[in-house]
PDB file of C-alpha atoms in Angstrom:
ATOM      1  CA  MET A 115      -7.830  11.095   8.853  1.00 56.00           C
ATOM      2  CA  ALA A 116      -9.999   9.321   6.290  1.00 71.00           C
ATOM      3  CA  SER A 117      -8.191   7.572   3.477  1.00 84.00           C
ATOM      4  CA  ILE A 118     -11.392   6.747   1.577  1.00 94.00           C
ATOM      5  CA  LEU A 119     -14.984   7.924   1.668  1.00 95.00           C
ATOM      6  CA  LYS A 120     -17.463   5.492   3.199  1.00 95.00           C
ATOM      7  CA  LYS A 121     -19.503   5.441  -0.020  1.00 97.00           C
ATOM      8  CA  ASP A 122     -16.370   4.345  -1.931  1.00 97.00           C
ATOM      9  CA  LEU A 123     -15.568   1.298   0.237  1.00 97.00           C
ATOM     10  CA  PRO A 124     -17.217  -1.242  -2.121  1.00 98.00           C
ATOM     11  CA  GLU A 125     -15.324   0.198  -5.097  1.00 98.00           C
ATOM     12  CA  GLY A 126     -12.118   0.155  -3.060  1.00 98.00           C
ATOM     13  CA  LYS A 127     -12.568  -3.512  -2.168  1.00 98.00           C
ATOM     14  CA  ARG A 128     -13.210  -4.402  -5.815  1.00 98.00           C
ATOM     15  CA  ALA A 129     -10.138  -2.403  -6.867  1.00 98.00           C
ATOM     16  CA  LEU A 130      -7.890  -4.144  -4.333  1.00 98.00           C
ATOM     17  CA  ASP A 131      -9.255  -7.546  -5.375  1.00 98.00           C
ATOM     18  CA  GLN A 132      -8.660  -6.659  -9.038  1.00 97.00           C
ATOM     19  CA  TRP A 133      -5.124  -5.419  -8.344  1.00 98.00           C
ATOM     20  CA  LYS A 134      -4.269  -8.577  -6.382  1.00 97.00           C
ATOM     21  CA  ALA A 135      -5.722 -10.911  -9.030  1.00 96.00           C
ATOM     22  CA  THR A 136      -3.799  -9.118 -11.766  1.00 96.00           C
ATOM     23  CA  ALA A 137      -0.563  -9.162  -9.754  1.00 96.00           C
ATOM     24  CA  LEU A 138      -0.947 -12.884  -9.035  1.00 95.00           C
ATOM     25  CA  GLN A 139      -1.652 -13.559 -12.710  1.00 94.00           C
ATOM     26  CA  ALA A 140       1.458 -11.588 -13.698  1.00 92.00           C
ATOM     27  CA  ALA A 141       3.565 -13.438 -11.121  1.00 88.00           C
ATOM     28  CA  ASP A 142       2.222 -16.767 -12.377  1.00 86.00           C
ATOM     29  CA  GLY A 143       3.108 -15.760 -15.940  1.00 79.00           C
ATOM     30  CA  LYS A 144       6.678 -15.008 -14.873  1.00 75.00           C
ATOM     31  CA  VAL A 145       7.011 -18.317 -13.030  1.00 65.00           C
ATOM     32  CA  SER A 146       5.592 -20.363 -15.898  1.00 62.00           C
ATOM     33  CA  GLY A 147       7.639 -18.493 -18.495  1.00 57.00           C
ATOM     34  CA  GLY A 148       4.970 -16.174 -19.865  1.00 49.00           C
ATOM     35  CA  ASN A 149       6.461 -13.268 -21.824  1.00 45.00           C
ATOM     36  CA  ALA A 150       9.969 -14.555 -21.227  1.00 42.00           C
ATOM     37  CA  GLY A 151      12.473 -12.416 -23.012  1.00 39.00           C
ATOM     38  CA  ASN A 152       9.884  -9.875 -24.084  1.00 39.00           C
ATOM     39  CA  ASN A 153       8.556  -8.381 -20.926  1.00 37.00           C
ATOM     40  CA  ALA A 154       9.488 -10.480 -17.930  1.00 37.00           C
ATOM     41  CA  GLY A 155       9.457  -7.397 -15.719  1.00 40.00           C
ATOM     42  CA  GLY A 156       5.674  -6.937 -15.954  1.00 40.00           C
ATOM     43  CA  HIS A 157       5.690  -3.456 -17.455  1.00 44.00           C
ATOM     44  CA  ALA A 158       2.779  -1.299 -18.521  1.00 44.00           C
ATOM     45  CA  ASP A 159       2.569  -2.797 -22.005  1.00 46.00           C
ATOM     46  CA  ASP A 160       1.853  -6.235 -20.530  1.00 54.00           C
ATOM     47  CA  ALA A 161      -1.939  -6.599 -20.313  1.00 63.00           C
ATOM     48  CA  ALA A 162      -1.560  -9.039 -17.381  1.00 76.00           C
ATOM     49  CA  SER A 163       0.487  -6.553 -15.368  1.00 88.00           C
ATOM     50  CA  PRO A 164      -0.963  -4.427 -12.562  1.00 93.00           C
ATOM     51  CA  ASP A 165       0.829  -1.501 -14.238  1.00 93.00           C
ATOM     52  CA  ALA A 166      -1.731  -1.766 -17.055  1.00 93.00           C
ATOM     53  CA  LEU A 167      -4.651  -1.203 -14.682  1.00 96.00           C
ATOM     54  CA  PRO A 168      -6.385   2.192 -14.812  1.00 97.00           C
ATOM     55  CA  ARG A 169      -5.106   4.875 -12.471  1.00 97.00           C
ATOM     56  CA  ARG A 170      -8.433   4.883 -10.596  1.00 97.00           C
ATOM     57  CA  VAL A 171      -8.058   1.179  -9.765  1.00 98.00           C
ATOM     58  CA  TRP A 172      -4.625   1.860  -8.273  1.00 97.00           C
ATOM     59  CA  ALA A 173      -5.909   4.858  -6.311  1.00 97.00           C
ATOM     60  CA  MET A 174      -8.912   3.032  -4.898  1.00 98.00           C
ATOM     61  CA  ALA A 175      -6.876  -0.091  -4.070  1.00 98.00           C
ATOM     62  CA  VAL A 176      -4.361   2.006  -2.137  1.00 98.00           C
ATOM     63  CA  ARG A 177      -7.032   4.036  -0.348  1.00 98.00           C
ATOM     64  CA  TYR A 178      -9.031   0.950   0.608  1.00 98.00           C
ATOM     65  CA  SER A 179      -5.944  -0.857   1.891  1.00 98.00           C
ATOM     66  CA  LEU A 180      -4.979   2.202   3.947  1.00 98.00           C
ATOM     67  CA  PHE A 181      -8.506   2.132   5.386  1.00 98.00           C
ATOM     68  CA  LEU A 182      -7.989  -1.526   6.349  1.00 98.00           C
ATOM     69  CA  MET A 183      -4.685  -0.682   8.035  1.00 97.00           C
ATOM     70  CA  GLU A 184      -6.259   2.234   9.947  1.00 96.00           C
ATOM     71  CA  HIS A 185      -8.826  -0.152  11.386  1.00 96.00           C
ATOM     72  CA  LYS A 186      -6.309  -2.874  12.153  1.00 97.00           C
ATOM     73  CA  ALA A 187      -3.867  -0.586  13.987  1.00 96.00           C
ATOM     74  CA  PRO A 188      -5.568   2.637  15.115  1.00 95.00           C
ATOM     75  CA  GLY A 189      -3.489   5.385  16.646  1.00 91.00           C
ATOM     76  CA  GLU A 190      -1.558   8.571  15.992  1.00 88.00           C
ATOM     77  CA  GLY A 191       2.056   7.483  16.404  1.00 88.00           C
ATOM     78  CA  VAL A 192       3.149   6.437  12.897  1.00 91.00           C
ATOM     79  CA  GLU A 193       2.338   8.092   9.608  1.00 92.00           C
ATOM     80  CA  VAL A 194       2.200   5.807   6.562  1.00 95.00           C
ATOM     81  CA  ARG A 195       2.436   7.651   3.246  1.00 95.00           C
ATOM     82  CA  VAL A 196       1.623   6.044  -0.092  1.00 97.00           C
ATOM     83  CA  ALA A 197       1.948   8.923  -2.518  1.00 94.00           C
ATOM     84  CA  PRO A 198       0.094  10.199  -4.373  1.00 96.00           C
ATOM     85  CA  TRP A 199      -3.026   8.476  -3.053  1.00 96.00           C
ATOM     86  CA  GLY A 200      -3.043   8.571   0.681  1.00 96.00           C
ATOM     87  CA  ALA A 201      -1.534   8.873   4.093  1.00 95.00           C
ATOM     88  CA  ILE A 202      -2.765   7.567   7.418  1.00 95.00           C
ATOM     89  CA  LYS A 203      -1.736   7.655  11.047  1.00 92.00           C
ATOM     90  CA  ILE A 204      -1.641   4.349  12.889  1.00 93.00           C
ATOM     91  CA  LEU A 205      -0.341   2.712  16.075  1.00 92.00           C
ATOM     92  CA  ASP A 206      -0.221   4.133  19.547  1.00 86.00           C
ATOM     93  CA  GLY A 207       2.637   6.390  20.438  1.00 78.00           C
ATOM     94  CA  PRO A 208       3.593  10.022  20.651  1.00 68.00           C
ATOM     95  CA  ALA A 209       1.289  12.162  18.551  1.00 65.00           C
ATOM     96  CA  SER A 210       2.274  14.758  16.000  1.00 60.00           C
ATOM     97  CA  ASP A 211       4.523  17.663  16.844  1.00 61.00           C
ATOM     98  CA  PRO A 212       2.105  20.609  17.183  1.00 62.00           C
ATOM     99  CA  HIS A 213       4.365  22.735  14.987  1.00 62.00           C
ATOM    100  CA  ASN A 214       4.603  20.523  11.916  1.00 61.00           C
ATOM    101  CA  LEU A 215       1.822  17.934  12.468  1.00 64.00           C
ATOM    102  CA  THR A 216       4.144  15.059  11.538  1.00 67.00           C
ATOM    103  CA  PRO A 217       4.485  12.193  14.023  1.00 70.00           C
ATOM    104  CA  PRO A 218       7.980  11.101  15.058  1.00 75.00           C
ATOM    105  CA  ASP A 219       7.681   7.920  12.954  1.00 89.00           C
ATOM    106  CA  VAL A 220       7.072   8.206   9.200  1.00 91.00           C
ATOM    107  CA  ILE A 221       6.993   5.418   6.612  1.00 95.00           C
ATOM    108  CA  GLU A 222       6.894   6.166   2.882  1.00 96.00           C
ATOM    109  CA  LEU A 223       6.240   3.619   0.145  1.00 96.00           C
ATOM    110  CA  GLU A 224       5.442   3.615  -3.548  1.00 97.00           C
ATOM    111  CA  PRO A 225       1.951   2.302  -4.400  1.00 98.00           C
ATOM    112  CA  ASP A 226       3.226  -0.934  -5.971  1.00 97.00           C
ATOM    113  CA  VAL A 227       5.407  -1.710  -2.947  1.00 98.00           C
ATOM    114  CA  TRP A 228       2.529  -1.000  -0.555  1.00 98.00           C
ATOM    115  CA  LEU A 229       0.060  -3.150  -2.486  1.00 98.00           C
ATOM    116  CA  ASN A 230       2.566  -6.014  -2.776  1.00 97.00           C
ATOM    117  CA  LEU A 231       2.950  -5.930   1.010  1.00 98.00           C
ATOM    118  CA  VAL A 232      -0.790  -5.615   1.631  1.00 98.00           C
ATOM    119  CA  CYS A 233      -1.496  -8.621  -0.594  1.00 98.00           C
ATOM    120  CA  GLY A 234       1.351 -10.724   0.795  1.00 97.00           C
ATOM    121  CA  LEU A 235       3.224 -10.889  -2.501  1.00 97.00           C
ATOM    122  CA  THR A 236       6.421  -9.638  -0.862  1.00 97.00           C
ATOM    123  CA  THR A 237       7.575  -9.216   2.722  1.00 97.00           C
ATOM    124  CA  TRP A 238       8.606  -6.158   4.681  1.00 97.00           C
ATOM    125  CA  ALA A 239      12.138  -7.527   4.995  1.00 96.00           C
ATOM    126  CA  GLU A 240      12.427  -8.071   1.218  1.00 97.00           C
ATOM    127  CA  GLU A 241      11.182  -4.596   0.357  1.00 97.00           C
ATOM    128  CA  LYS A 242      13.290  -2.939   3.062  1.00 95.00           C
ATOM    129  CA  ALA A 243      16.426  -4.793   1.903  1.00 96.00           C
ATOM    130  CA  ALA A 244      15.718  -3.711  -1.687  1.00 97.00           C
ATOM    131  CA  GLY A 245      15.546  -0.083  -0.567  1.00 96.00           C
ATOM    132  CA  HIS A 246      11.867   0.303  -1.454  1.00 97.00           C
ATOM    133  CA  ILE A 247      10.779   1.533   1.985  1.00 97.00           C
ATOM    134  CA  THR A 248      11.752   4.819   3.573  1.00 95.00           C
ATOM    135  CA  ALA A 249      11.149   4.633   7.301  1.00 92.00           C
ATOM    136  CA  VAL A 250      12.170   7.020  10.052  1.00 86.00           C
ATOM    137  CA  GLY A 251      11.605   6.424  13.744  1.00 83.00           C
ATOM    138  CA  GLU A 252      11.524   3.663  16.303  1.00 84.00           C
ATOM    139  CA  ARG A 253       8.392   2.004  14.880  1.00 85.00           C
ATOM    140  CA  ASP A 254       9.593   1.621  11.317  1.00 87.00           C
ATOM    141  CA  ASP A 255       8.593  -1.992  10.769  1.00 93.00           C
ATOM    142  CA  LEU A 256       5.020  -2.971   9.888  1.00 96.00           C
ATOM    143  CA  SER A 257       5.799  -6.628   9.230  1.00 95.00           C
ATOM    144  CA  ASP A 258       3.596  -7.774  12.138  1.00 96.00           C
ATOM    145  CA  LEU A 259       0.600  -6.018  10.542  1.00 97.00           C
ATOM    146  CA  LEU A 260       1.039  -7.216   6.961  1.00 97.00           C
ATOM    147  CA  PRO A 261      -0.353  -8.731   4.799  1.00 98.00           C
ATOM    148  CA  LEU A 262      -3.864  -7.337   5.151  1.00 97.00           C
ATOM    149  CA  VAL A 263      -5.633  -9.527   2.579  1.00 94.00           C
TER     150      VAL A 263
END
């Protein structure tokens, strides 16, 4: 299952690089006191926040990072869903049930959580403890595969 078209790979790489640079800049601003009291949460009205990036940048960053994960851990045993921009199947294991096409292990994440993990800005354990990851099945921990960049 392709998460990104081959012709879009360069744009996807640029988008992921842009997202990561913006997220690091926003994190640095929080650490050094930037926007303290006004917008310390890095919301959409903060120009240095990834939330302020265009929707296409988010979509391409997610799709490209899913492509990277597909190539790092090929297989059909775990479905990783990052709605609304993509879903992939990775890791060896039992394939999809022929009746519903969903593998026994499913992981769902919001785009910001996924990209934070991909870029190494947070860890699987942190995001799981915060309740930001929905994972069902025996292989519900991708911490050995992350970060990707």
